[in-house]
mmCIF file of N, CA and C in Angstrom:
data_model
loop_
_atom_site.group_PDB
_atom_site.id
_atom_site.type_symbol
_atom_site.label_atom_id
_atom_site.label_comp_id
_atom_site.label_asym_id
_atom_site.label_seq_id
_atom_site.Cartn_x
_atom_site.Cartn_y
_atom_site.Cartn_z
ATOM 1 N N UNK A 1 0.821 -1.195 0.000
ATOM 2 C CA UNK A 1 0.000 0.000 0.000
ATOM 3 C C UNK A 1 0.869 1.265 0.000
ATOM 4 N N UNK A 2 1.900 1.252 0.843
ATOM 5 C CA UNK A 2 2.794 2.402 0.934
ATOM 6 C C UNK A 2 3.568 2.556 -0.375
ATOM 7 N N UNK A 3 3.962 1.447 -0.972
ATOM 8 C CA UNK A 3 4.690 1.512 -2.244
ATOM 9 C C UNK A 3 3.813 2.134 -3.324
ATOM 10 N N UNK A 4 2.524 1.840 -3.300
ATOM 11 C CA UNK A 4 1.597 2.423 -4.284
ATOM 12 C C UNK A 4 1.477 3.931 -4.073
ATOM 13 N N UNK A 5 1.359 4.369 -2.838
ATOM 14 C CA UNK A 5 1.266 5.806 -2.542
ATOM 15 C C UNK A 5 2.557 6.536 -2.928
ATOM 16 N N UNK A 6 3.696 5.923 -2.670
ATOM 17 C CA UNK A 6 4.972 6.528 -3.032
ATOM 18 C C UNK A 6 5.086 6.618 -4.551
ATOM 19 N N UNK A 7 4.657 5.578 -5.248
ATOM 20 C CA UNK A 7 4.696 5.588 -6.719
ATOM 21 C C UNK A 7 3.803 6.677 -7.289
ATOM 22 N N UNK A 8 2.621 6.833 -6.735
ATOM 23 C CA UNK A 8 1.687 7.871 -7.195
ATOM 24 C C UNK A 8 2.264 9.254 -6.921
ATOM 25 N N UNK A 9 2.833 9.454 -5.735
ATOM 26 C CA UNK A 9 3.437 10.745 -5.397
ATOM 27 C C UNK A 9 4.615 11.054 -6.316
ATOM 28 N N UNK A 10 5.423 10.054 -6.609
ATOM 29 C CA UNK A 10 6.561 10.237 -7.503
ATOM 30 C C UNK A 10 6.094 10.566 -8.920
ATOM 31 N N UNK A 11 5.060 9.906 -9.389
ATOM 32 C CA UNK A 11 4.493 10.179 -10.711
ATOM 33 C C UNK A 11 3.935 11.600 -10.787
ATOM 34 N N UNK A 12 3.271 12.056 -9.736
ATOM 35 C CA UNK A 12 2.751 13.433 -9.692
ATOM 36 C C UNK A 12 3.890 14.453 -9.705
ATOM 37 N N UNK A 13 4.957 14.158 -8.975
ATOM 38 C CA UNK A 13 6.106 15.065 -8.939
ATOM 39 C C UNK A 13 6.774 15.163 -10.312
ATOM 40 N N UNK A 14 6.947 14.032 -10.972
ATOM 41 C CA UNK A 14 7.569 14.027 -12.302
ATOM 42 C C UNK A 14 6.702 14.791 -13.290
ATOM 43 N N UNK A 15 5.379 14.594 -13.245
ATOM 44 C CA UNK A 15 4.497 15.309 -14.175
ATOM 45 C C UNK A 15 4.462 16.806 -13.884
ATOM 46 N N UNK A 16 4.748 17.206 -12.657
ATOM 47 C CA UNK A 16 4.761 18.630 -12.314
ATOM 48 C C UNK A 16 6.042 19.323 -12.760
ATOM 49 N N UNK A 17 7.151 18.605 -12.830
ATOM 50 C CA UNK A 17 8.417 19.254 -13.161
ATOM 51 C C UNK A 17 8.798 19.122 -14.629
ATOM 52 N N UNK A 18 8.235 18.178 -15.358
ATOM 53 C CA UNK A 18 8.566 18.019 -16.768
ATOM 54 C C UNK A 18 7.549 18.740 -17.637
ATOM 55 N N UNK A 19 8.043 19.437 -18.621
ATOM 56 C CA UNK A 19 7.174 20.161 -19.557
ATOM 57 C C UNK A 19 7.606 19.809 -20.967
ATOM 58 N N UNK A 20 6.671 19.307 -21.776
ATOM 59 C CA UNK A 20 6.961 18.978 -23.173
ATOM 60 C C UNK A 20 6.386 20.074 -24.059
ATOM 61 N N UNK A 21 7.229 20.645 -24.897
ATOM 62 C CA UNK A 21 6.805 21.661 -25.857
ATOM 63 C C UNK A 21 6.820 21.014 -27.241
ATOM 64 N N UNK A 22 5.661 20.977 -27.923
ATOM 65 C CA UNK A 22 5.612 20.324 -29.231
ATOM 66 C C UNK A 22 6.309 21.149 -30.317
ATOM 67 N N UNK A 23 6.667 20.515 -31.424
ATOM 68 C CA UNK A 23 7.287 21.257 -32.538
ATOM 69 C C UNK A 23 6.363 22.361 -33.046
ATOM 70 N N UNK A 24 6.957 23.485 -33.431
ATOM 71 C CA UNK A 24 6.178 24.609 -33.940
ATOM 72 C C UNK A 24 5.605 25.507 -32.853
ATOM 73 N N UNK A 25 5.951 25.243 -31.612
ATOM 74 C CA UNK A 25 5.462 26.038 -30.485
ATOM 75 C C UNK A 25 6.638 26.480 -29.618
ATOM 76 N N UNK A 26 6.385 27.454 -28.775
ATOM 77 C CA UNK A 26 7.283 27.813 -27.680
ATOM 78 C C UNK A 26 6.422 27.955 -26.437
ATOM 79 N N UNK A 27 7.035 27.789 -25.297
ATOM 80 C CA UNK A 27 6.338 27.929 -24.020
ATOM 81 C C UNK A 27 7.007 29.049 -23.244
ATOM 82 N N UNK A 28 6.233 29.989 -22.762
ATOM 83 C CA UNK A 28 6.758 31.079 -21.951
ATOM 84 C C UNK A 28 6.792 30.609 -20.499
ATOM 85 N N UNK A 29 7.919 30.833 -19.835
ATOM 86 C CA UNK A 29 8.070 30.477 -18.422
ATOM 87 C C UNK A 29 8.483 31.735 -17.666
ATOM 88 N N UNK A 30 7.798 31.983 -16.554
ATOM 89 C CA UNK A 30 8.077 33.160 -15.731
ATOM 90 C C UNK A 30 8.786 32.716 -14.445
ATOM 91 N N UNK A 31 9.834 33.462 -14.094
ATOM 92 C CA UNK A 31 10.553 33.203 -12.851
ATOM 93 C C UNK A 31 11.019 34.538 -12.289
ATOM 94 N N UNK A 32 10.513 34.892 -11.123
ATOM 95 C CA UNK A 32 10.910 36.116 -10.420
ATOM 96 C C UNK A 32 10.835 37.352 -11.310
ATOM 97 N N UNK A 33 9.735 37.514 -12.019
ATOM 98 C CA UNK A 33 9.533 38.705 -12.833
ATOM 99 C C UNK A 33 10.209 38.690 -14.188
ATOM 100 N N UNK A 34 10.963 37.653 -14.487
ATOM 101 C CA UNK A 34 11.615 37.542 -15.789
ATOM 102 C C UNK A 34 10.977 36.396 -16.567
ATOM 103 N N UNK A 35 11.014 36.534 -17.880
ATOM 104 C CA UNK A 35 10.431 35.507 -18.743
ATOM 105 C C UNK A 35 11.510 34.905 -19.625
ATOM 106 N N UNK A 36 11.301 33.649 -19.946
ATOM 107 C CA UNK A 36 12.174 32.987 -20.911
ATOM 108 C C UNK A 36 11.316 32.063 -21.753
ATOM 109 N N UNK A 37 11.859 31.672 -22.889
ATOM 110 C CA UNK A 37 11.127 30.811 -23.811
ATOM 111 C C UNK A 37 11.713 29.409 -23.796
ATOM 112 N N UNK A 38 10.836 28.423 -23.765
ATOM 113 C CA UNK A 38 11.249 27.044 -23.908
ATOM 114 C C UNK A 38 11.016 26.636 -25.354
ATOM 115 N N UNK A 39 12.043 26.172 -26.010
ATOM 116 C CA UNK A 39 11.964 25.698 -27.390
ATOM 117 C C UNK A 39 11.322 24.304 -27.395
ATOM 118 N N UNK A 40 10.969 23.796 -28.566
ATOM 119 C CA UNK A 40 10.387 22.456 -28.629
ATOM 120 C C UNK A 40 11.307 21.404 -28.000
ATOM 121 N N UNK A 41 10.701 20.498 -27.254
ATOM 122 C CA UNK A 41 11.444 19.435 -26.583
ATOM 123 C C UNK A 41 10.934 19.242 -25.165
ATOM 124 N N UNK A 42 11.691 18.529 -24.371
ATOM 125 C CA UNK A 42 11.345 18.221 -22.991
ATOM 126 C C UNK A 42 12.163 19.114 -22.062
ATOM 127 N N UNK A 43 11.518 19.740 -21.095
ATOM 128 C CA UNK A 43 12.192 20.699 -20.209
ATOM 129 C C UNK A 43 11.828 20.418 -18.757
ATOM 130 N N UNK A 44 12.711 20.840 -17.878
ATOM 131 C CA UNK A 44 12.519 20.683 -16.441
ATOM 132 C C UNK A 44 12.140 22.031 -15.845
ATOM 133 N N UNK A 45 11.011 22.083 -15.136
ATOM 134 C CA UNK A 45 10.580 23.293 -14.431
ATOM 135 C C UNK A 45 10.618 23.021 -12.936
ATOM 136 N N UNK A 46 10.969 24.032 -12.174
ATOM 137 C CA UNK A 46 11.016 23.892 -10.726
ATOM 138 C C UNK A 46 9.697 24.354 -10.116
ATOM 139 N N UNK A 47 8.965 23.435 -9.473
ATOM 140 C CA UNK A 47 7.685 23.824 -8.857
ATOM 141 C C UNK A 47 7.903 24.898 -7.794
ATOM 142 N N UNK A 48 7.047 25.893 -7.807
ATOM 143 C CA UNK A 48 7.155 26.982 -6.855
ATOM 144 C C UNK A 48 8.092 28.092 -7.312
ATOM 145 N N UNK A 49 9.001 27.794 -8.203
ATOM 146 C CA UNK A 49 9.940 28.791 -8.699
ATOM 147 C C UNK A 49 9.577 29.217 -10.128
ATOM 148 N N UNK A 50 9.295 28.253 -10.978
ATOM 149 C CA UNK A 50 8.908 28.535 -12.358
ATOM 150 C C UNK A 50 7.389 28.477 -12.490
ATOM 151 N N UNK A 51 6.872 29.384 -13.281
ATOM 152 C CA UNK A 51 5.434 29.388 -13.572
ATOM 153 C C UNK A 51 5.265 29.338 -15.084
ATOM 154 N N UNK A 52 4.609 28.287 -15.555
ATOM 155 C CA UNK A 52 4.406 28.126 -16.994
ATOM 156 C C UNK A 52 3.378 29.139 -17.480
ATOM 157 N N UNK A 53 3.732 29.832 -18.557
ATOM 158 C CA UNK A 53 2.830 30.808 -19.170
ATOM 159 C C UNK A 53 2.161 30.215 -20.394
ATOM 160 N N UNK A 54 1.945 31.045 -21.381
ATOM 161 C CA UNK A 54 1.251 30.625 -22.593
ATOM 162 C C UNK A 54 2.117 29.727 -23.470
ATOM 163 N N UNK A 55 1.459 28.782 -24.102
ATOM 164 C CA UNK A 55 2.098 28.010 -25.166
ATOM 165 C C UNK A 55 1.702 28.700 -26.466
ATOM 166 N N UNK A 56 2.680 29.158 -27.215
ATOM 167 C CA UNK A 56 2.428 29.993 -28.390
ATOM 168 C C UNK A 56 2.747 29.212 -29.656
ATOM 169 N N UNK A 57 1.776 29.186 -30.563
ATOM 170 C CA UNK A 57 1.920 28.509 -31.846
ATOM 171 C C UNK A 57 2.650 29.432 -32.819
ATOM 172 N N UNK A 58 3.755 28.972 -33.376
ATOM 173 C CA UNK A 58 4.555 29.780 -34.296
ATOM 174 C C UNK A 58 4.288 29.451 -35.765
ATOM 175 N N UNK A 59 3.423 28.483 -36.027
ATOM 176 C CA UNK A 59 3.249 27.998 -37.392
ATOM 177 C C UNK A 59 2.315 28.847 -38.237
ATOM 178 N N UNK A 60 1.564 29.716 -37.665
ATOM 179 C CA UNK A 60 0.641 30.543 -38.426
ATOM 180 C C UNK A 60 -0.795 30.135 -38.173
ATOM 181 N N UNK A 61 -1.677 31.101 -38.227
ATOM 182 C CA UNK A 61 -3.084 30.868 -37.929
ATOM 183 C C UNK A 61 -3.952 31.630 -38.908
ATOM 184 N N UNK A 62 -5.214 31.226 -38.985
ATOM 185 C CA UNK A 62 -6.173 31.862 -39.889
ATOM 186 C C UNK A 62 -7.324 32.400 -39.046
ATOM 187 N N UNK A 63 -7.665 33.659 -39.312
ATOM 188 C CA UNK A 63 -8.810 34.286 -38.660
ATOM 189 C C UNK A 63 -9.839 34.598 -39.739
ATOM 190 N N UNK A 64 -11.054 34.080 -39.588
ATOM 191 C CA UNK A 64 -12.129 34.385 -40.522
ATOM 192 C C UNK A 64 -13.056 35.397 -39.870
ATOM 193 N N UNK A 65 -13.551 36.342 -40.679
ATOM 194 C CA UNK A 65 -14.465 37.345 -40.145
ATOM 195 C C UNK A 65 -15.530 37.680 -41.181
ATOM 196 N N UNK A 66 -16.621 38.245 -40.688
ATOM 197 C CA UNK A 66 -17.715 38.679 -41.537
ATOM 198 C C UNK A 66 -18.384 39.846 -40.833
ATOM 199 N N UNK A 67 -18.677 40.912 -41.605
ATOM 200 C CA UNK A 67 -19.290 42.089 -40.998
ATOM 201 C C UNK A 67 -19.985 42.898 -42.076
ATOM 202 N N UNK A 68 -20.927 43.713 -41.649
ATOM 203 C CA UNK A 68 -21.581 44.655 -42.560
ATOM 204 C C UNK A 68 -20.900 45.999 -42.395
ATOM 205 N N UNK A 69 -20.519 46.593 -43.513
ATOM 206 C CA UNK A 69 -19.894 47.905 -43.472
ATOM 207 C C UNK A 69 -20.977 48.973 -43.473
ATOM 208 N N UNK A 70 -20.593 50.200 -43.224
ATOM 209 C CA UNK A 70 -21.541 51.297 -43.043
ATOM 210 C C UNK A 70 -22.485 51.554 -44.198
ATOM 211 N N UNK A 71 -22.086 51.331 -45.424
ATOM 212 C CA UNK A 71 -22.937 51.665 -46.562
ATOM 213 C C UNK A 71 -23.692 50.434 -47.091
ATOM 214 N N UNK A 72 -24.103 49.563 -46.207
ATOM 215 C CA UNK A 72 -24.919 48.386 -46.497
ATOM 216 C C UNK A 72 -24.187 47.328 -47.322
ATOM 217 N N UNK A 73 -22.905 47.456 -47.509
ATOM 218 C CA UNK A 73 -22.173 46.394 -48.180
ATOM 219 C C UNK A 73 -21.553 45.501 -47.100
ATOM 220 N N UNK A 74 -21.455 44.254 -47.409
ATOM 221 C CA UNK A 74 -20.895 43.313 -46.453
ATOM 222 C C UNK A 74 -19.501 42.896 -46.875
ATOM 223 N N UNK A 75 -18.785 42.377 -45.933
ATOM 224 C CA UNK A 75 -17.432 41.908 -46.224
ATOM 225 C C UNK A 75 -17.195 40.622 -45.433
ATOM 226 N N UNK A 76 -16.588 39.687 -46.125
ATOM 227 C CA UNK A 76 -16.111 38.455 -45.495
ATOM 228 C C UNK A 76 -14.641 38.337 -45.842
ATOM 229 N N UNK A 77 -13.919 37.702 -44.977
ATOM 230 C CA UNK A 77 -12.512 37.560 -45.302
ATOM 231 C C UNK A 77 -11.772 36.642 -44.363
ATOM 232 N N UNK A 78 -10.528 36.425 -44.717
ATOM 233 C CA UNK A 78 -9.615 35.632 -43.918
ATOM 234 C C UNK A 78 -8.304 36.407 -43.784
ATOM 235 N N UNK A 79 -7.782 36.400 -42.590
ATOM 236 C CA UNK A 79 -6.490 37.017 -42.318
ATOM 237 C C UNK A 79 -5.566 35.904 -41.841
ATOM 238 N N UNK A 80 -4.479 35.719 -42.561
ATOM 239 C CA UNK A 80 -3.472 34.727 -42.200
ATOM 240 C C UNK A 80 -2.391 35.458 -41.414
ATOM 241 N N UNK A 81 -2.132 34.998 -40.189
ATOM 242 C CA UNK A 81 -1.184 35.702 -39.339
ATOM 243 C C UNK A 81 -0.322 34.708 -38.572
ATOM 244 N N UNK A 82 0.796 35.222 -38.077
ATOM 245 C CA UNK A 82 1.671 34.394 -37.267
ATOM 246 C C UNK A 82 2.409 35.244 -36.247
ATOM 247 N N UNK A 83 2.952 34.564 -35.271
ATOM 248 C CA UNK A 83 3.717 35.209 -34.206
ATOM 249 C C UNK A 83 5.171 35.280 -34.640
ATOM 250 N N UNK A 84 5.733 36.491 -34.598
ATOM 251 C CA UNK A 84 7.149 36.678 -34.912
ATOM 252 C C UNK A 84 8.010 36.757 -33.657
ATOM 253 N N UNK A 85 7.496 37.444 -32.644
ATOM 254 C CA UNK A 85 8.256 37.652 -31.415
ATOM 255 C C UNK A 85 7.415 37.206 -30.222
ATOM 256 N N UNK A 86 7.592 35.956 -29.785
ATOM 257 C CA UNK A 86 6.767 35.429 -28.691
ATOM 258 C C UNK A 86 6.880 36.225 -27.387
ATOM 259 N N UNK A 87 8.043 36.819 -27.130
ATOM 260 C CA UNK A 87 8.203 37.587 -25.896
ATOM 261 C C UNK A 87 7.272 38.795 -25.885
ATOM 262 N N UNK A 88 7.101 39.430 -27.031
ATOM 263 C CA UNK A 88 6.263 40.631 -27.111
ATOM 264 C C UNK A 88 4.779 40.286 -27.142
ATOM 265 N N UNK A 89 4.429 39.156 -27.737
ATOM 266 C CA UNK A 89 3.026 38.817 -27.912
ATOM 267 C C UNK A 89 2.444 38.111 -26.678
ATOM 268 N N UNK A 90 3.281 37.623 -25.796
ATOM 269 C CA UNK A 90 2.802 36.867 -24.637
ATOM 270 C C UNK A 90 1.700 37.581 -23.846
ATOM 271 N N UNK A 91 1.839 38.877 -23.529
ATOM 272 C CA UNK A 91 0.778 39.521 -22.743
ATOM 273 C C UNK A 91 -0.561 39.652 -23.480
ATOM 274 N N UNK A 92 -0.549 39.645 -24.814
ATOM 275 C CA UNK A 92 -1.801 39.871 -25.556
ATOM 276 C C UNK A 92 -2.228 38.672 -26.397
ATOM 277 N N UNK A 93 -1.602 37.510 -26.206
ATOM 278 C CA UNK A 93 -1.894 36.369 -27.080
ATOM 279 C C UNK A 93 -3.347 35.928 -26.978
ATOM 280 N N UNK A 94 -3.941 36.036 -25.813
ATOM 281 C CA UNK A 94 -5.337 35.613 -25.667
ATOM 282 C C UNK A 94 -6.296 36.546 -26.404
ATOM 283 N N UNK A 95 -5.913 37.786 -26.611
ATOM 284 C CA UNK A 95 -6.755 38.746 -27.323
ATOM 285 C C UNK A 95 -6.288 38.981 -28.756
ATOM 286 N N UNK A 96 -5.330 38.191 -29.249
ATOM 287 C CA UNK A 96 -4.754 38.434 -30.578
ATOM 288 C C UNK A 96 -5.809 38.354 -31.677
ATOM 289 N N UNK A 97 -6.652 37.350 -31.654
ATOM 290 C CA UNK A 97 -7.670 37.209 -32.704
ATOM 291 C C UNK A 97 -8.638 38.390 -32.681
ATOM 292 N N UNK A 98 -9.064 38.792 -31.509
ATOM 293 C CA UNK A 98 -9.989 39.932 -31.401
ATOM 294 C C UNK A 98 -9.302 41.225 -31.830
ATOM 295 N N UNK A 99 -8.046 41.385 -31.495
ATOM 296 C CA UNK A 99 -7.282 42.564 -31.899
ATOM 297 C C UNK A 99 -7.165 42.636 -33.422
ATOM 298 N N UNK A 100 -6.877 41.522 -34.054
ATOM 299 C CA UNK A 100 -6.764 41.486 -35.511
ATOM 300 C C UNK A 100 -8.112 41.763 -36.155
ATOM 301 N N UNK A 101 -9.165 41.127 -35.654
ATOM 302 C CA UNK A 101 -10.514 41.329 -36.202
ATOM 303 C C UNK A 101 -10.928 42.797 -36.092
ATOM 304 N N UNK A 102 -10.757 43.375 -34.917
ATOM 305 C CA UNK A 102 -11.153 44.780 -34.718
ATOM 306 C C UNK A 102 -10.336 45.722 -35.602
ATOM 307 N N UNK A 103 -9.034 45.478 -35.711
ATOM 308 C CA UNK A 103 -8.182 46.332 -36.544
ATOM 309 C C UNK A 103 -8.568 46.222 -38.012
ATOM 310 N N UNK A 104 -8.876 45.007 -38.480
ATOM 311 C CA UNK A 104 -9.274 44.814 -39.882
ATOM 312 C C UNK A 104 -10.599 45.511 -40.169
ATOM 313 N N UNK A 105 -11.572 45.349 -39.306
ATOM 314 C CA UNK A 105 -12.875 45.968 -39.537
ATOM 315 C C UNK A 105 -12.796 47.487 -39.436
ATOM 316 N N UNK A 106 -11.995 47.992 -38.517
ATOM 317 C CA UNK A 106 -11.805 49.439 -38.399
ATOM 318 C C UNK A 106 -11.174 50.003 -39.673
ATOM 319 N N UNK A 107 -10.165 49.315 -40.197
ATOM 320 C CA UNK A 107 -9.519 49.770 -41.432
ATOM 321 C C UNK A 107 -10.488 49.698 -42.610
ATOM 322 N N UNK A 108 -11.319 48.673 -42.658
ATOM 323 C CA UNK A 108 -12.296 48.550 -43.748
ATOM 324 C C UNK A 108 -13.373 49.627 -43.668
ATOM 325 N N UNK A 109 -13.773 49.979 -42.456
ATOM 326 C CA UNK A 109 -14.769 51.043 -42.283
ATOM 327 C C UNK A 109 -14.229 52.390 -42.755
ATOM 328 N N UNK A 110 -12.906 52.582 -42.677
ATOM 329 C CA UNK A 110 -12.304 53.843 -43.130
ATOM 330 C C UNK A 110 -12.141 53.905 -44.643
ATOM 331 N N UNK A 111 -12.258 52.768 -45.312
ATOM 332 C CA UNK A 111 -12.130 52.744 -46.778
ATOM 333 C C UNK A 111 -13.308 53.483 -47.394
ATOM 334 N N UNK A 112 -13.071 54.304 -48.415
ATOM 335 C CA UNK A 112 -14.164 55.060 -49.024
ATOM 336 C C UNK A 112 -15.184 54.163 -49.724
ATOM 337 N N UNK A 113 -15.146 54.068 -51.002
ATOM 338 C CA UNK A 113 -16.105 53.281 -51.767
ATOM 339 C C UNK A 113 -15.541 51.888 -52.006
ATOM 340 N N UNK A 114 -16.385 50.963 -52.411
ATOM 341 C CA UNK A 114 -15.872 49.628 -52.682
ATOM 342 C C UNK A 114 -14.806 49.657 -53.777
ATOM 343 N N UNK A 115 -13.766 48.960 -53.532
ATOM 344 C CA UNK A 115 -12.642 48.883 -54.471
ATOM 345 C C UNK A 115 -12.961 47.801 -55.499
ATOM 346 N N UNK A 116 -12.925 48.147 -56.787
ATOM 347 C CA UNK A 116 -13.189 47.115 -57.781
ATOM 348 C C UNK A 116 -12.110 46.029 -57.774
ATOM 349 N N UNK A 117 -10.899 46.414 -57.436
ATOM 350 C CA UNK A 117 -9.798 45.454 -57.388
ATOM 351 C C UNK A 117 -9.611 45.002 -55.941
ATOM 352 N N UNK A 118 -10.113 43.806 -55.635
ATOM 353 C CA UNK A 118 -10.043 43.315 -54.261
ATOM 354 C C UNK A 118 -8.607 43.025 -53.836
ATOM 355 N N UNK A 119 -7.738 42.736 -54.785
ATOM 356 C CA UNK A 119 -6.331 42.507 -54.432
ATOM 357 C C UNK A 119 -5.686 43.770 -53.890
ATOM 358 N N UNK A 120 -5.992 44.909 -54.490
ATOM 359 C CA UNK A 120 -5.426 46.174 -54.016
ATOM 360 C C UNK A 120 -5.945 46.493 -52.617
ATOM 361 N N UNK A 121 -7.224 46.259 -52.399
ATOM 362 C CA UNK A 121 -7.807 46.493 -51.077
ATOM 363 C C UNK A 121 -7.182 45.543 -50.050
ATOM 364 N N UNK A 122 -7.012 44.284 -50.413
ATOM 365 C CA UNK A 122 -6.396 43.311 -49.511
ATOM 366 C C UNK A 122 -4.961 43.706 -49.178
ATOM 367 N N UNK A 123 -4.251 44.192 -50.172
ATOM 368 C CA UNK A 123 -2.874 44.615 -49.967
ATOM 369 C C UNK A 123 -2.797 45.813 -49.027
ATOM 370 N N UNK A 124 -3.684 46.788 -49.215
ATOM 371 C CA UNK A 124 -3.707 47.957 -48.306
ATOM 372 C C UNK A 124 -4.064 47.526 -46.890
ATOM 373 N N UNK A 125 -5.030 46.631 -46.768
ATOM 374 C CA UNK A 125 -5.441 46.157 -45.448
ATOM 375 C C UNK A 125 -4.291 45.424 -44.761
ATOM 376 N N UNK A 126 -3.559 44.630 -45.509
ATOM 377 C CA UNK A 126 -2.401 43.924 -44.947
ATOM 378 C C UNK A 126 -1.365 44.909 -44.417
ATOM 379 N N UNK A 127 -1.086 45.985 -45.197
ATOM 380 C CA UNK A 127 -0.131 47.005 -44.751
ATOM 381 C C UNK A 127 -0.603 47.685 -43.472
ATOM 382 N N UNK A 128 -1.888 48.039 -43.426
ATOM 383 C CA UNK A 128 -2.426 48.706 -42.230
ATOM 384 C C UNK A 128 -2.340 47.785 -41.017
ATOM 385 N N UNK A 129 -2.742 46.533 -41.190
ATOM 386 C CA UNK A 129 -2.701 45.587 -40.072
ATOM 387 C C UNK A 129 -1.280 45.367 -39.573
ATOM 388 N N UNK A 130 -0.340 45.227 -40.494
ATOM 389 C CA UNK A 130 1.051 45.034 -40.062
ATOM 390 C C UNK A 130 1.585 46.262 -39.343
ATOM 391 N N UNK A 131 1.159 47.442 -39.736
ATOM 392 C CA UNK A 131 1.564 48.653 -39.023
ATOM 393 C C UNK A 131 1.102 48.649 -37.580
ATOM 394 N N UNK A 132 -0.088 48.121 -37.356
ATOM 395 C CA UNK A 132 -0.649 48.063 -35.999
ATOM 396 C C UNK A 132 -0.072 46.901 -35.196
ATOM 397 N N UNK A 133 0.122 45.757 -35.850
ATOM 398 C CA UNK A 133 0.438 44.524 -35.126
ATOM 399 C C UNK A 133 1.928 44.242 -34.947
ATOM 400 N N UNK A 134 2.780 44.809 -35.775
ATOM 401 C CA UNK A 134 4.221 44.514 -35.680
ATOM 402 C C UNK A 134 4.791 44.871 -34.319
ATOM 403 N N UNK A 135 4.339 45.979 -33.739
ATOM 404 C CA UNK A 135 4.866 46.384 -32.430
ATOM 405 C C UNK A 135 4.465 45.422 -31.322
ATOM 406 N N UNK A 136 3.492 44.562 -31.594
ATOM 407 C CA UNK A 136 3.062 43.568 -30.606
ATOM 408 C C UNK A 136 3.635 42.186 -30.889
ATOM 409 N N UNK A 137 4.486 42.070 -31.915
ATOM 410 C CA UNK A 137 5.120 40.800 -32.207
ATOM 411 C C UNK A 137 4.353 39.913 -33.164
ATOM 412 N N UNK A 138 3.333 40.453 -33.832
ATOM 413 C CA UNK A 138 2.515 39.692 -34.779
ATOM 414 C C UNK A 138 2.760 40.185 -36.189
ATOM 415 N N UNK A 139 2.507 39.316 -37.178
ATOM 416 C CA UNK A 139 2.632 39.717 -38.561
ATOM 417 C C UNK A 139 1.517 39.074 -39.381
ATOM 418 N N UNK A 140 0.896 39.873 -40.228
ATOM 419 C CA UNK A 140 -0.117 39.384 -41.161
ATOM 420 C C UNK A 140 0.619 38.983 -42.432
ATOM 421 N N UNK A 141 0.411 37.746 -42.863
ATOM 422 C CA UNK A 141 1.089 37.265 -44.064
ATOM 423 C C UNK A 141 0.220 37.377 -45.307
ATOM 424 N N UNK A 142 -1.100 37.308 -45.129
ATOM 425 C CA UNK A 142 -1.979 37.389 -46.300
ATOM 426 C C UNK A 142 -3.378 37.766 -45.839
ATOM 427 N N UNK A 143 -4.081 38.517 -46.708
ATOM 428 C CA UNK A 143 -5.476 38.884 -46.450
ATOM 429 C C UNK A 143 -6.280 38.526 -47.692
ATOM 430 N N UNK A 144 -7.380 37.833 -47.494
ATOM 431 C CA UNK A 144 -8.307 37.507 -48.591
ATOM 432 C C UNK A 144 -9.660 38.113 -48.240
ATOM 433 N N UNK A 145 -10.193 38.938 -49.134
ATOM 434 C CA UNK A 145 -11.478 39.597 -48.899
ATOM 435 C C UNK A 145 -12.491 39.201 -49.962
ATOM 436 N N UNK A 146 -13.758 39.179 -49.547
ATOM 437 C CA UNK A 146 -14.885 38.983 -50.447
ATOM 438 C C UNK A 146 -15.907 40.065 -50.099
ATOM 439 N N UNK A 147 -16.085 41.023 -50.987
ATOM 440 C CA UNK A 147 -17.055 42.088 -50.758
ATOM 441 C C UNK A 147 -18.385 41.678 -51.368
ATOM 442 N N UNK A 148 -19.469 41.959 -50.650
ATOM 443 C CA UNK A 148 -20.809 41.614 -51.150
ATOM 444 C C UNK A 148 -21.537 42.868 -51.614
#
């Protein structure tokens, strides 16, 4: 009975100190007000000293959105984005999708009339989004729009 309890306690301790980071991700770890990144692989964390933060996907993500613009025209689209600097994006990673969506819709609302060339509009939107998001460690790689 005691051997079983010791085995369970040992298994819990091992699972608490080992952290596996999958390929294409990094894990933010906080220790005494400083942060560091764990690269893909198996890592040892000290319970009580290290605090695991966000696991950040570096491979790229897709955000789909749909909204009605002010002049009764609708817009649907996809924004392809990725994390460039995990240290900078860590504080806002949970709001990254909402930040991108709001920035894209705000930029589209500022556009005058519908652009006949959707590629030009997508290109301008990509430039505007990157201007806003680069300082936070994010980058938009492609924007696809469908105006209704």
